[in-house]
XYZ file of C-alpha atoms in Angstrom:
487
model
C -20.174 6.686 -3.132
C -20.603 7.804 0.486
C -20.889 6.675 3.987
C -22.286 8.134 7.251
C -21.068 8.372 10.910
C -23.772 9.637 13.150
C -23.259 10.110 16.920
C -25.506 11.661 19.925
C -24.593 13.607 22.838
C -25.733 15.682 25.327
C -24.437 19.321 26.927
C -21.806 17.197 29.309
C -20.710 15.196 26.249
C -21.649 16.468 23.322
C -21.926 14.935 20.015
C -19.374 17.478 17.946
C -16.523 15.309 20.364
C -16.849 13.218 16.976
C -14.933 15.957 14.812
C -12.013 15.666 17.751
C -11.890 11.650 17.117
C -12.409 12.310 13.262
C -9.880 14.705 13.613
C -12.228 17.123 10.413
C -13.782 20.242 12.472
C -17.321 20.330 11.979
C -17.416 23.823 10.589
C -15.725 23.190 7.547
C -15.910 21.209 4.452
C -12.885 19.524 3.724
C -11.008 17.487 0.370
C -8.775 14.973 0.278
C -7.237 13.814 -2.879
C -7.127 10.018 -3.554
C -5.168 8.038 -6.387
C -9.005 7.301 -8.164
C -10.009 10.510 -7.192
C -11.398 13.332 -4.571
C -12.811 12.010 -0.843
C -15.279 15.066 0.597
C -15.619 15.438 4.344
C -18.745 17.784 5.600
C -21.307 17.506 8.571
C -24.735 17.527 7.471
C -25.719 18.461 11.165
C -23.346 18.965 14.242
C -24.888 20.267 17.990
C -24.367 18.780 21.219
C -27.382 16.735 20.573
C -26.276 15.149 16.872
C -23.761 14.820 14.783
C -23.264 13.330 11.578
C -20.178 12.963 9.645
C -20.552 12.261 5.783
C -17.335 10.830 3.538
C -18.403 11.409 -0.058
C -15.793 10.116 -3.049
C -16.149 10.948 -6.262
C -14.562 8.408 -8.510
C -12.096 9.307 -11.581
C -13.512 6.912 -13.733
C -10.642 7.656 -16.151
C -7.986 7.202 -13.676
C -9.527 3.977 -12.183
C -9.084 2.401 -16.156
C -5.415 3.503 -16.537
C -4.223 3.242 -12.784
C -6.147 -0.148 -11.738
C -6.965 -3.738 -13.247
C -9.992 -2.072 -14.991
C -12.150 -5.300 -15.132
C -12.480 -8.738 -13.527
C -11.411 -9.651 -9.530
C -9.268 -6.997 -9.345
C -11.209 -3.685 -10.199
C -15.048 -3.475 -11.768
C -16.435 -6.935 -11.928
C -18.783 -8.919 -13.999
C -18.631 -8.103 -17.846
C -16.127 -7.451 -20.528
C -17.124 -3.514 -20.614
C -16.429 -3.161 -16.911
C -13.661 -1.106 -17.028
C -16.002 1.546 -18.770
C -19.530 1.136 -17.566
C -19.025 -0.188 -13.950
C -20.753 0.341 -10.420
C -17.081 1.686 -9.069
C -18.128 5.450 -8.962
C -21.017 4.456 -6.824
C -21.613 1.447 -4.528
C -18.841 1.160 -1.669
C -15.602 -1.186 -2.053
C -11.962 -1.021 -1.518
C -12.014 2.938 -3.283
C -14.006 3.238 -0.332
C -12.088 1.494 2.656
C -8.845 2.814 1.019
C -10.303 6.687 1.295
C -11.259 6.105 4.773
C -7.214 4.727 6.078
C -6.070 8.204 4.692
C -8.820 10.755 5.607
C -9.234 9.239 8.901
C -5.859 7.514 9.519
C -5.302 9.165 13.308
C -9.068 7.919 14.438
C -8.485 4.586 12.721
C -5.400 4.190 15.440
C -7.203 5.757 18.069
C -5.151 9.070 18.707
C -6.491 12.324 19.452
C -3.638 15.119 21.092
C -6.235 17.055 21.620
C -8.226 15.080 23.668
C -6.455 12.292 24.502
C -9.460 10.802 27.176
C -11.921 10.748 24.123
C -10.590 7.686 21.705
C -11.018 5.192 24.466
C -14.372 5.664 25.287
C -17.250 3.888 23.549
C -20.138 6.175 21.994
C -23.980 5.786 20.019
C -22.905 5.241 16.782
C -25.023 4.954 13.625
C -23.174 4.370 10.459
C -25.174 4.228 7.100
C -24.323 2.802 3.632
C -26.790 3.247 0.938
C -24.941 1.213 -1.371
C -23.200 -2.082 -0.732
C -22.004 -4.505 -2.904
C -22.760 -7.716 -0.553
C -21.412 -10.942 -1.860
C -23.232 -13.078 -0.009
C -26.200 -11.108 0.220
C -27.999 -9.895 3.665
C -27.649 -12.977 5.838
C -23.437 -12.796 5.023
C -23.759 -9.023 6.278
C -25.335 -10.110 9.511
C -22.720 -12.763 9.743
C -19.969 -10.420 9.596
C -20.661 -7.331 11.571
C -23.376 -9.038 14.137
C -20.490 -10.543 15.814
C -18.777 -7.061 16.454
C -21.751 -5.837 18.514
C -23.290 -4.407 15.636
C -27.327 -4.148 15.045
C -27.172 -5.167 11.919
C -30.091 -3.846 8.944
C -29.384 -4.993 5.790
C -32.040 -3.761 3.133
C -32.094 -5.659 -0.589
C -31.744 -2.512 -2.989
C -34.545 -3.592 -5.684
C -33.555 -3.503 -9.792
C -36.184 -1.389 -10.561
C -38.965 -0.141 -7.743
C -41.136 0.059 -11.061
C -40.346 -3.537 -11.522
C -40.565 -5.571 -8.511
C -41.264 -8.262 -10.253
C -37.686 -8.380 -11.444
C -36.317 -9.018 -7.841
C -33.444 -7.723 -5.707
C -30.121 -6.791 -6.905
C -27.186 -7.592 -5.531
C -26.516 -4.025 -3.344
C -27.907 -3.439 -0.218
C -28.331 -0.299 1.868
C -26.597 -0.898 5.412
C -27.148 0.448 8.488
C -24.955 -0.481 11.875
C -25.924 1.070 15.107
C -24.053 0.282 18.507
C -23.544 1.725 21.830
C -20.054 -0.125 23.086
C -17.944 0.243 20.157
C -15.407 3.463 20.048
C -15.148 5.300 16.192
C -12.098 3.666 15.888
C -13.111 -0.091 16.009
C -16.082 0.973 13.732
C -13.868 2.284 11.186
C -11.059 -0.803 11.522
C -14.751 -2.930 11.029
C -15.404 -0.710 7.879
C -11.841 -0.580 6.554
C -11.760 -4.877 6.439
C -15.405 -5.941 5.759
C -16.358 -3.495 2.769
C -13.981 -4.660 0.599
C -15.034 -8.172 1.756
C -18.599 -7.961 1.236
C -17.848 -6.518 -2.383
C -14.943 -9.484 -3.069
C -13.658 -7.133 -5.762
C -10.101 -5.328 -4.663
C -9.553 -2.156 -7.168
C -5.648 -2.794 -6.666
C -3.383 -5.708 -6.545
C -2.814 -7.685 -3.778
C 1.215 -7.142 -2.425
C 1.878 -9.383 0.891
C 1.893 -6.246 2.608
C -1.460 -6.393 2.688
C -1.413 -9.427 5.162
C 0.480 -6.382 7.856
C -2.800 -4.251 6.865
C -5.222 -6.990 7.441
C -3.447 -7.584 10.951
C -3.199 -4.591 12.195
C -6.789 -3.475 11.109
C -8.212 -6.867 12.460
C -6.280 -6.767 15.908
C -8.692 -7.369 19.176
C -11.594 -8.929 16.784
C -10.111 -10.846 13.785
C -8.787 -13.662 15.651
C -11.978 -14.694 17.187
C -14.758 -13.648 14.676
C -16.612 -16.531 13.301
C -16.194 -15.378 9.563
C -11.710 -15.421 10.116
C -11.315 -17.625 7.549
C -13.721 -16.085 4.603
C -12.704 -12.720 5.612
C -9.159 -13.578 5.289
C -9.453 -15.162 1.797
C -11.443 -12.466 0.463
C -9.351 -9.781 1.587
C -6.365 -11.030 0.192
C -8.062 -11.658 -2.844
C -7.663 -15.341 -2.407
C -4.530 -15.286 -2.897
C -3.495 -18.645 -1.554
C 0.136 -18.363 0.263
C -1.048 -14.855 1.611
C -4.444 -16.251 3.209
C -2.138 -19.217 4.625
C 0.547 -16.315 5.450
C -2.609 -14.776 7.856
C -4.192 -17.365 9.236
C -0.693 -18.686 10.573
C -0.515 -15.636 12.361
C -3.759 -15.041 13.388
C -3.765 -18.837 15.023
C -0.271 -17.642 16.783
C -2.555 -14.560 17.903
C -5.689 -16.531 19.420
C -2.536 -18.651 21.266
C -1.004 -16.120 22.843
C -4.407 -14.349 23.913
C -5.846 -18.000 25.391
C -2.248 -18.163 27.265
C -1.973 -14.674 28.499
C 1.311 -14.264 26.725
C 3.060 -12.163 23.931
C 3.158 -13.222 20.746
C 6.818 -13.398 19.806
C 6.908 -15.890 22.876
C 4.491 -18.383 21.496
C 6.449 -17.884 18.204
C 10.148 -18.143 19.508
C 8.919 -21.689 21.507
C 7.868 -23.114 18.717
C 11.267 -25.201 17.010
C 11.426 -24.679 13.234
C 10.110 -27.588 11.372
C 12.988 -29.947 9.643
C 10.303 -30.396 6.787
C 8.223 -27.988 5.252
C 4.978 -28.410 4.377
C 4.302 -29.846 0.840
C 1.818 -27.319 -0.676
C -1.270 -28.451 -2.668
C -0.213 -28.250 -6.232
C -2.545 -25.376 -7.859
C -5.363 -27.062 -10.713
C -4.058 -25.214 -13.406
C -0.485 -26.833 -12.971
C -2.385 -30.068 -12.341
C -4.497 -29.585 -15.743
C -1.092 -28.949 -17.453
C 0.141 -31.839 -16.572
C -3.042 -34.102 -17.602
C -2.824 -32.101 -20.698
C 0.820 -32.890 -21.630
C 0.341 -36.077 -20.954
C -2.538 -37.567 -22.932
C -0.224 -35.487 -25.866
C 2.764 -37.645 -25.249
C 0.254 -41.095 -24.743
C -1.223 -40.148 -28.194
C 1.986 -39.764 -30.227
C 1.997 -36.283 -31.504
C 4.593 -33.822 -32.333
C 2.685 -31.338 -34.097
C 0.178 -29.265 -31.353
C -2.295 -26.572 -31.528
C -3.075 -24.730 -28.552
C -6.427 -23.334 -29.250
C -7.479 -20.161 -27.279
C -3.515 -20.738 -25.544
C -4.288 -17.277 -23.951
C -0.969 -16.193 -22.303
C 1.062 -19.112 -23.903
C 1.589 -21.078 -20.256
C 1.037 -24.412 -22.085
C 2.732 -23.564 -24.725
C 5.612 -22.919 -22.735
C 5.498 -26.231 -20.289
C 5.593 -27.764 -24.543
C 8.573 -26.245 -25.447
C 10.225 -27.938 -22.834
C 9.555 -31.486 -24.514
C 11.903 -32.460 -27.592
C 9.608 -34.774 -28.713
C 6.637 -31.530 -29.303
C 8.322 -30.523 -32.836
C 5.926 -27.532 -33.414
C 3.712 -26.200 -31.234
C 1.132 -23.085 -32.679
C -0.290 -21.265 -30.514
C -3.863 -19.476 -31.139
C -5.986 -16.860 -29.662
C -8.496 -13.906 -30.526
C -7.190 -11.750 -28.624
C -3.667 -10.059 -30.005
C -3.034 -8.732 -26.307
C -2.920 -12.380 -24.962
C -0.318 -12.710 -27.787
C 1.432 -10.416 -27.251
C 1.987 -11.399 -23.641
C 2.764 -15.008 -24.728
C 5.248 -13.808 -26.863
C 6.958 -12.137 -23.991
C 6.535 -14.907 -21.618
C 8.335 -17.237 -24.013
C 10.719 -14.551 -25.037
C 10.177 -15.536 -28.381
C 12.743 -12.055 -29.475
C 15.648 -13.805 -27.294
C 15.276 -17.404 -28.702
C 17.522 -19.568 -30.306
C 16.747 -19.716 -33.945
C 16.526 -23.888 -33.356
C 13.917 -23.165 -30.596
C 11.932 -20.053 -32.301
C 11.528 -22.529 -34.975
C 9.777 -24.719 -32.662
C 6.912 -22.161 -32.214
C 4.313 -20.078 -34.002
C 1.667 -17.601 -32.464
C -1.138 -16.513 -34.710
C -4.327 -14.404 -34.095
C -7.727 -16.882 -35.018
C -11.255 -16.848 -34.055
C -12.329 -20.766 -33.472
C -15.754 -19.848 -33.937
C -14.331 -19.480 -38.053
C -12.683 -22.193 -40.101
C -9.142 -21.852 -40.747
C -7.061 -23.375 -43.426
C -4.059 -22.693 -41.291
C -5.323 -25.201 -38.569
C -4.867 -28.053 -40.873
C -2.624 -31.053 -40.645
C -1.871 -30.687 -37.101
C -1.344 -34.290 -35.126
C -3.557 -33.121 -31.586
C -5.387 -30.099 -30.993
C -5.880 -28.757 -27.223
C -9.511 -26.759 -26.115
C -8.444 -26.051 -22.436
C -11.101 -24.067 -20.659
C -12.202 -22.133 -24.014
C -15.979 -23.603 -25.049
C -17.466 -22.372 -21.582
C -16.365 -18.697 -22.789
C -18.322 -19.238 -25.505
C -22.112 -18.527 -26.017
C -23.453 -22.068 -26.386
C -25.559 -20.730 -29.955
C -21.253 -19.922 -31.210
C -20.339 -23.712 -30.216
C -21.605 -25.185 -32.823
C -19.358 -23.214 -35.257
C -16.423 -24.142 -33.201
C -17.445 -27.539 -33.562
C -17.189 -27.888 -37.101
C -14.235 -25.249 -36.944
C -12.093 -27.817 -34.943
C -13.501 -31.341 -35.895
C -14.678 -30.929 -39.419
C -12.415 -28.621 -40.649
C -8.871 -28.846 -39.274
C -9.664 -32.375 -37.810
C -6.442 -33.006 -35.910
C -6.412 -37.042 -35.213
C -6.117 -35.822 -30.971
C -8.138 -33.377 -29.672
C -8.542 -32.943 -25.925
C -10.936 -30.638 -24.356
C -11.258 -29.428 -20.749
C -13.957 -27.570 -19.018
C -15.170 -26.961 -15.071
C -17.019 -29.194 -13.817
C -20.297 -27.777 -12.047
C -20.822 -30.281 -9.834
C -17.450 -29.501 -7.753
C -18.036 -25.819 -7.536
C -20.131 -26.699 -4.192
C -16.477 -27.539 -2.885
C -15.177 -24.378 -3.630
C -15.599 -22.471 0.033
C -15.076 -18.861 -1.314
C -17.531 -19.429 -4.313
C -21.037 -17.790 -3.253
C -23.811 -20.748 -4.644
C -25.160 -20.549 -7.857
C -21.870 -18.588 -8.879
C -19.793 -20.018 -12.245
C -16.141 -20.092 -11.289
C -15.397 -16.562 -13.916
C -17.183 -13.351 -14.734
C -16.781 -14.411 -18.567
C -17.902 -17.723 -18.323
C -21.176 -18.227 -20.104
C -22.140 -21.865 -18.886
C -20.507 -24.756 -16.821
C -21.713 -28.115 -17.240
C -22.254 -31.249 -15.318
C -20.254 -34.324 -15.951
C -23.364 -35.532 -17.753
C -23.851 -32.602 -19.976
C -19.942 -32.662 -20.680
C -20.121 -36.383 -21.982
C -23.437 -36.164 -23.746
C -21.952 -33.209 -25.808
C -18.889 -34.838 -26.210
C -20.433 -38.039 -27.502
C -22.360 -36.035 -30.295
C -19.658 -34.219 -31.344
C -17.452 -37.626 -31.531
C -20.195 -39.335 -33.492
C -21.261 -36.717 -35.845
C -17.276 -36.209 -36.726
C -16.008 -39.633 -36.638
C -14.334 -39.175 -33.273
C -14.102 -42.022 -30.406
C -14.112 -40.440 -27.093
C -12.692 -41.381 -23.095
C -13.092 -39.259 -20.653
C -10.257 -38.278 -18.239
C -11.052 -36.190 -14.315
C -8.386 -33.410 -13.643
C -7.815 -33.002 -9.920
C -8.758 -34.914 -7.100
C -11.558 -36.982 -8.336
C -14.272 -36.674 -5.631
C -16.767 -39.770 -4.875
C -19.601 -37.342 -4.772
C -19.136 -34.716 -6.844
C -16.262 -35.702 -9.219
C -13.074 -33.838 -10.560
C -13.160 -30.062 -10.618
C -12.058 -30.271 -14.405
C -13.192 -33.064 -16.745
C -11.249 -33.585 -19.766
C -12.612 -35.341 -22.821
C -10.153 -36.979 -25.043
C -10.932 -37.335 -28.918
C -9.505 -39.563 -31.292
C -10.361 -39.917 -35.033
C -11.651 -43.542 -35.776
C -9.153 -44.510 -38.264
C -6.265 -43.815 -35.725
C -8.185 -46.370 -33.209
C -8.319 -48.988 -35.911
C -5.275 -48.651 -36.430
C -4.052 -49.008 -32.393
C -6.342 -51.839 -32.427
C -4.959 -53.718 -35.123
């Protein structure tokens, strides 16, 4: 991946002042190693006239697998082979912004001993990416660097130029130009809104990087339009950072409106007696609707199928009245994490007895499921390929046929409430459908009536009038147990 930095001069003020604010000379090609790999910096041309700068990394895939996330938000998105066969090595992100705060760390804070007169002083600049991620697509580019005093042009990279008919992809090739911006404001502008634009952070996100954010952002953060969305996706949407940022970004925008510092709007403001009750997260919330419909249906003996990392498992354990409580999953590295999370090698021997952990693929019958007084499905059947649901189906219902089963799932309809979800998007890179509340029931009604199976259906979250829950939760119970109730 590479980027550009073009300027143009003339004999008072030539263009080659750019490898004094780049700190690189001109006349030499220089290296810089990087933790995922080796950034290049050469001039392609360099007179008084023109100057270009070029930053060219080459990306260790090898290190990017064993150092990073490898796959989902956090490193290559989009499919379960990410971490091998990715777009990392070539289309810019955080690799990217990361590689320019170390090669270019001096001009990003505007210093230059050598010529101290230069860093101040707006120049032409053209800066050229030929291969953006953009989240958002063209009209979200516009939207964040138009605002800067950029000209923005933001070309749609084609799939295949021998396919048009096959559309745009999802990169585009970017070109800024502006005359009253210095290098250092265009490379904070880089440094924030690449990684933004590409929503995918190749490292984890430490509440240090709210200082970075700051400090990058200062003189244009606080006002731009886009604050909030570039704050979320920056801090990976982590929640108490964002919050964390846009605190201090409001205390910012106060201090600026009232020509004061800001550790004086700060220090007048008394510290609150209460603090603020925080929204509780939907998976806690979905735990709890989980638990209980468990404890309203009676049973003591639970399967947690596809339990994943073993966090409902867990918030079980902590009920008496849950006498054994299996966890299930495909994946033995999920397990194995589970087991760690609920210590299961420091438990009491009354406790450990409590729990089981097996490896199972729901999409095969299992004579080990059987017997079992409630079965829970929470958020597995839309990471399933709806041709495999049918086998889970019979899997679950006809074969184990636990008197309980609940099931939850997203709920399409919400996702339009979701601000940092681009439209059209599901809510995960593995998720092969999301359904409507309509879709949800109408499955759940078949599957109830060719198994024998009443069925009510519960919302998970705040329920809204439009749009309904964001999870829906169907709740299955054999016929014979709702004779029974009845009579």
């Amino acid at each position: 991946m590479f980027l550009t930095i073009s300027t143009t001069g003339s004999a008072e003020r030539p263009a080659t002042d750019l490898g004094f604010l780049l700190h690189k000379h001109p006349e030499k090609a220089q290296a810089f190693s990087t933790s995922y790999g080796t950034a290049h910096v050469l001039y392609p041309e360099a007179d008084a006239e023109r100057c270009t700068a070029a930053l060219l990394l080459e990306v260790d895939a090898v290190a990017l697998v064993r150092r990073g996330k490898g796959k989902g938000r956090g490193g290559a998105p989009d499919a379960a082979l990410a971490q091998y066969v990715n777009d990392r090595p070539y289309a810019a992100s955080s690799l990217l912004a990361v590689a320019l705060s170390g090669v270019f760390s001096s001009a990003m804070r505007g210093l230059c001993n050598a010529r101290p007169d230069l860093p101040g002083q707006p120049r032409p600049l053209r800066i050229e990416v030929p291969a953006l991620p953009a989240r958002g697509g063209p009209d979200l580019v516009r939207g964040l660097f138009e605002p800067l005093g950029w000209t923005v042009t933001a070309e749609p990279v084609p799939l295949d130029t021998e396919f048009p008919q096959w559309g745009d992809s999802r990169y585009i090739r970017l070109v800024l130009t502006a005359d009253t911006l210095t290098v250092a404001q265009a490379l904070r502008h880089l440094y924030v809104l690449l990684p933004v634009l590409d929503d995918a952070k190749h490292y984890w996100v430490a509440p240090d990087e709210v200082d970075k954010l700051l400090r990058a952002g200062e003189g244009w953060l606080p006002g731009h339009p886009e604050q909030k969305l570039i704050t979320s996706r920056y801090l990976s949407r982590r929640w108490s950072l964002t919050r964390q940022a846009m605190e201090r970004l409001e205390l910012v925008r106060l201090a600026e409106a009232d020509d004061s510092d800001v550790e004086d709007i700060d220090n007048a403001v008394e510290a609150e007696t209460e603090s603020e009750e925080k929204p509780t997260p939907l998976a806690v919330r979905r735990r709890d609707a989980i638990v209980a419909a468990l404890r309203t249906s009676g049973a003591a003996r639970v399967l947690d199928l596809g339990c994943g990392q073993g966090q409902l498992v867990q918030e079980l354990l902590k009920d008496p009245s849950f006498t054994e409580i299996v966890g299930v999953d495909v994946s033995m590295r999920a397990l194995t994490i589970a087991s760690r999370r609920l210590k299961l090698d420091r438990m009491g021997e009354r406790q450990a007895a409590r729990v089981k952990l097996f490896q199972s693929s729901l999409a095969y019958t299992d004579k080990r499921l059987k017997g079992y007084d409630a079965a829970v499905l929470s958020e597995v059947i839309e990471h399933l390929d709806l041709p495999r649901l049918p086998a889970l189906e019979y899997a679950v219902f006809g074969a184990a046929r636990p008197r309980t089963v609940l099931v939850t799932t997203p709920n399409v309809e919400y996702n339009v409430r979701w601000e940092s979800l681009p439209a059209g998007h599901v809510r995960h890179g593995d998720h092969r459908f999301e359904w409507t509340r309509e879709e949800f029931r109408a499955w759940a009604r078949q599957v109830g009536e060719r198994h024998g199976y009443g069925v009510e259906f519960v919302p998970v979250g705040p329920d809204d009038p439009e749009v309904g829950p964001p999870t829906q939760m169907a709740v299955f119970v054999t016929e014979t147990v709702k004779e029974a109730k009845a009579a």
